[in-house]
Amino acid sequence: MLERKASTIMLAIFAILGIGISVSYFQGFGDQPLLQTAAIHAHTARSVIFNAPYNLVQRVVGIRQQSDMDKYIATERAIARAGVLTNIGPDGKKASGAHAGVVVASPSTSDPDYFYTWTRDSALVFKMLVDEYLYNGETSLKSHIDDYVAAQQILQRVSNPSGNYQNGGLGEPKFHVNLTAFTDPWGRPQRDGPALRATTLIAYGKSLIKSDRSYVKQTIWPVVKADLRYVADYWNKTGFDLWEEVSSRSFFTTAVQHRALREGSAFASAIGETADLQQYNEQADNALCFLQSYWNPDQGYMTSNTGGSRSGIDANSVLASIHTFDPPAGCDSITFQPCSDKALSSLKVYVDSFRSVYPINSGIPENVAVATGRYKEDVYYGGNPWYLTTFAVTEQLYNSVIVWKRQKYLEITPISLSFFKQLMPDAKIGRYDASTDVFTTVLSAVTHFADSFILVNAKYTPTDGSLAEQYNRTTGLPESAKDLTWSYASAITAFKARDGFVPASWGAAGLKVRTGSDGQCVANPGPTSWVDFRIKVDVNANEHVFLAGSVEELMSWNADEAVALSRDDASTWSVNVKVPADTMIQYKYIRKDSAGKVTWEADPNHQTLSPVEGESTVVTDNWQG
Ligand code: NOJ
Ligand code: NOJ
């Protein structure tokens, strides 16, 4: 009600001022001052600018917002950049003790202790720096990037609890800043890290193919190659998600793995390293196929994890869209481009999920930006908004604007209709060329919607401009790790998207989902090995022995479909089963008689670690009666 009234007053004033502007413009932007004046926290607000009451004319004309925005961005961009460099070894002021090129996640050493280096954070931070270097030609960044390459080359070979260089170790998520292994319990492995690192190194490597081919081939390529091999071998195995909590398959992880394999294949062929091309392409096809399976068609969002007992509505999908953005792919939904109908629908579901969850968002209308976090069920530090997720929303929206402008049209589909309706209530399904009013109105509304997420973060940025990991859901005060490097990087990439920065393409355009002979996706089984299961048991004349267990190959404990053994001699039965390599498998033998009676072995389950890829082993068990 209030909102409608405000819009009406503003429209009237616009009419007086003779400014032609559509209603939806207001709905995306005009209410922003309400948000800024509501629930003000004097301590946290960045400066007096964000607390000052707005007079009506300023609200209407929007000049105030524009200059607030420009001031915030100008200041914060510089602070964020310094904030990133300060956290990189060996010279960063807050990174003392860190090896050259190592990104410290945050200088915070307690509550929480983030004085470690994460492969994911580092790759995302350096992707931003590589893009800065390439785009602005800032040579001062080059030595940091070279240090990063050298540090990752060492890190890949550090044996750790996830494995070693040859065998799974690249999935280790975090290390000490002096490049030694972190050996305490942790959510490991995390399989997005190698993919993200490959993407960052490829972006850098591509720029040097002509000028420094030997560095590319001798230094960058071996690191990329090891990461691509890891991704190709392990993408289809379960692992922890980017929030280090759920062990299953995860949309963000699959999306960035797919990207790495595609651009890895192109990069390898550009430098004449063709030995494994077929494997990269093959697994990229498989990953793209699997990627489609995360979609929840009933509720219109990408389910972030195949495991975990949550809604699956998560910043995971927003981050996936911005970190696999490829402008020539347009609004392709197969690769979940930022402006695809699926990504926009997901974005709306995601943003809306925080409206009633955080007290600082209360009372903000549906079409106005709110603070967003990882996922609404989050309890880490009380479960709060994060700077980097809120900036990611801005970035996805701005990436969309970039593509719509480039392709000179936009489409509203049944899937994206609700996204557009929040900004333009009378939006209808259709294709709208750049010459249409709908196109102009939508672009303006989305632009202002995007900006308003920056203003939300601005409001909760302390006066010194520092960005922690989170801000409190009730007070708006910074929470958890201070000076989070990834928060700073996310500010910079969001601001760049706002500037219209177009990142290099990775080959998403024109991809098709491969289908099998029965029209279904064929997912890669991942690395496999063999276990020869043998059981000593005396059975009745009408009985046969079967096997069931914790992996799909052992029918996931389903006795009806259990694997039949064959009889080797009077009291020995066996079966050779192809299983996921290097995996802990639980299992039991079963006896079934001709009348259908099923007898399971007694507890506990048998357990065996399957051999590494391509190997086989024999396990011999006695029936547990
Ligand atoms: C530390 C992880 O980094 C964070 O993502 C997680 O939420 C907490 N542990 C709680 O498990
Ligand atoms: C916790 C976050 O959940 C995770 O994504 C991140 O890698 C670490 N903190 C370090 O910043």
Short mmCIF file of N, CA and C and ligand atoms in Angstrom, two decimals, residues 105 114 118 120-121 242-244 374 386 469 484 486, ligand 2:
data_model
loop_
_atom_site.label_atom_id
_atom_site.label_comp_id
_atom_site.label_asym_id
_atom_site.label_seq_id
_atom_site.Cartn_x
_atom_site.Cartn_y
_atom_site.Cartn_z
N ALA A 105 43.18 -16.30 3.31
CA ALA A 105 41.72 -16.10 3.17
C ALA A 105 41.28 -14.86 3.93
N TYR A 114 41.15 -17.97 9.98
CA TYR A 114 41.17 -18.08 8.51
C TYR A 114 42.56 -17.81 7.95
N TRP A 118 43.07 -21.17 0.89
CA TRP A 118 42.10 -22.08 0.26
C TRP A 118 42.31 -22.03 -1.25
N ARG A 120 40.11 -22.61 -3.58
CA ARG A 120 38.98 -21.91 -4.21
C ARG A 120 39.12 -20.39 -4.09
N ASP A 121 39.25 -19.89 -2.85
CA ASP A 121 39.35 -18.45 -2.64
C ASP A 121 40.49 -17.87 -3.49
N LEU A 242 31.11 -25.97 -1.96
CA LEU A 242 31.98 -24.81 -1.75
C LEU A 242 31.87 -24.23 -0.35
N TRP A 243 30.78 -24.55 0.37
CA TRP A 243 30.67 -24.08 1.75
C TRP A 243 31.26 -25.10 2.73
N GLU A 244 31.84 -26.15 2.22
CA GLU A 244 32.59 -27.12 3.01
C GLU A 244 31.73 -27.89 3.99
N ARG A 374 24.48 -17.26 2.27
CA ARG A 374 24.79 -18.50 1.55
C ARG A 374 23.51 -19.27 1.23
N TRP A 386 26.06 -12.27 3.64
CA TRP A 386 27.47 -12.22 3.25
C TRP A 386 27.64 -11.11 2.21
N GLU A 469 33.52 -11.19 6.33
CA GLU A 469 32.83 -12.24 5.59
C GLU A 469 31.33 -12.00 5.59
N LEU A 484 37.97 -10.24 4.60
CA LEU A 484 37.97 -11.47 3.80
C LEU A 484 38.39 -11.15 2.37
N TRP A 486 38.18 -12.75 -0.35
CA TRP A 486 37.13 -13.05 -1.34
C TRP A 486 36.04 -11.97 -1.33
C1 NOJ B 2 34.13 -20.51 4.50
C2 NOJ B 2 33.44 -20.57 3.19
O1 NOJ B 2 32.26 -21.30 3.33
C3 NOJ B 2 34.33 -21.18 2.15
O2 NOJ B 2 33.69 -21.15 0.89
C4 NOJ B 2 35.64 -20.45 2.06
O3 NOJ B 2 36.49 -21.12 1.17
C5 NOJ B 2 36.31 -20.37 3.42
N1 NOJ B 2 35.41 -19.86 4.41
C6 NOJ B 2 37.53 -19.46 3.38
O4 NOJ B 2 37.17 -18.17 3.02
#
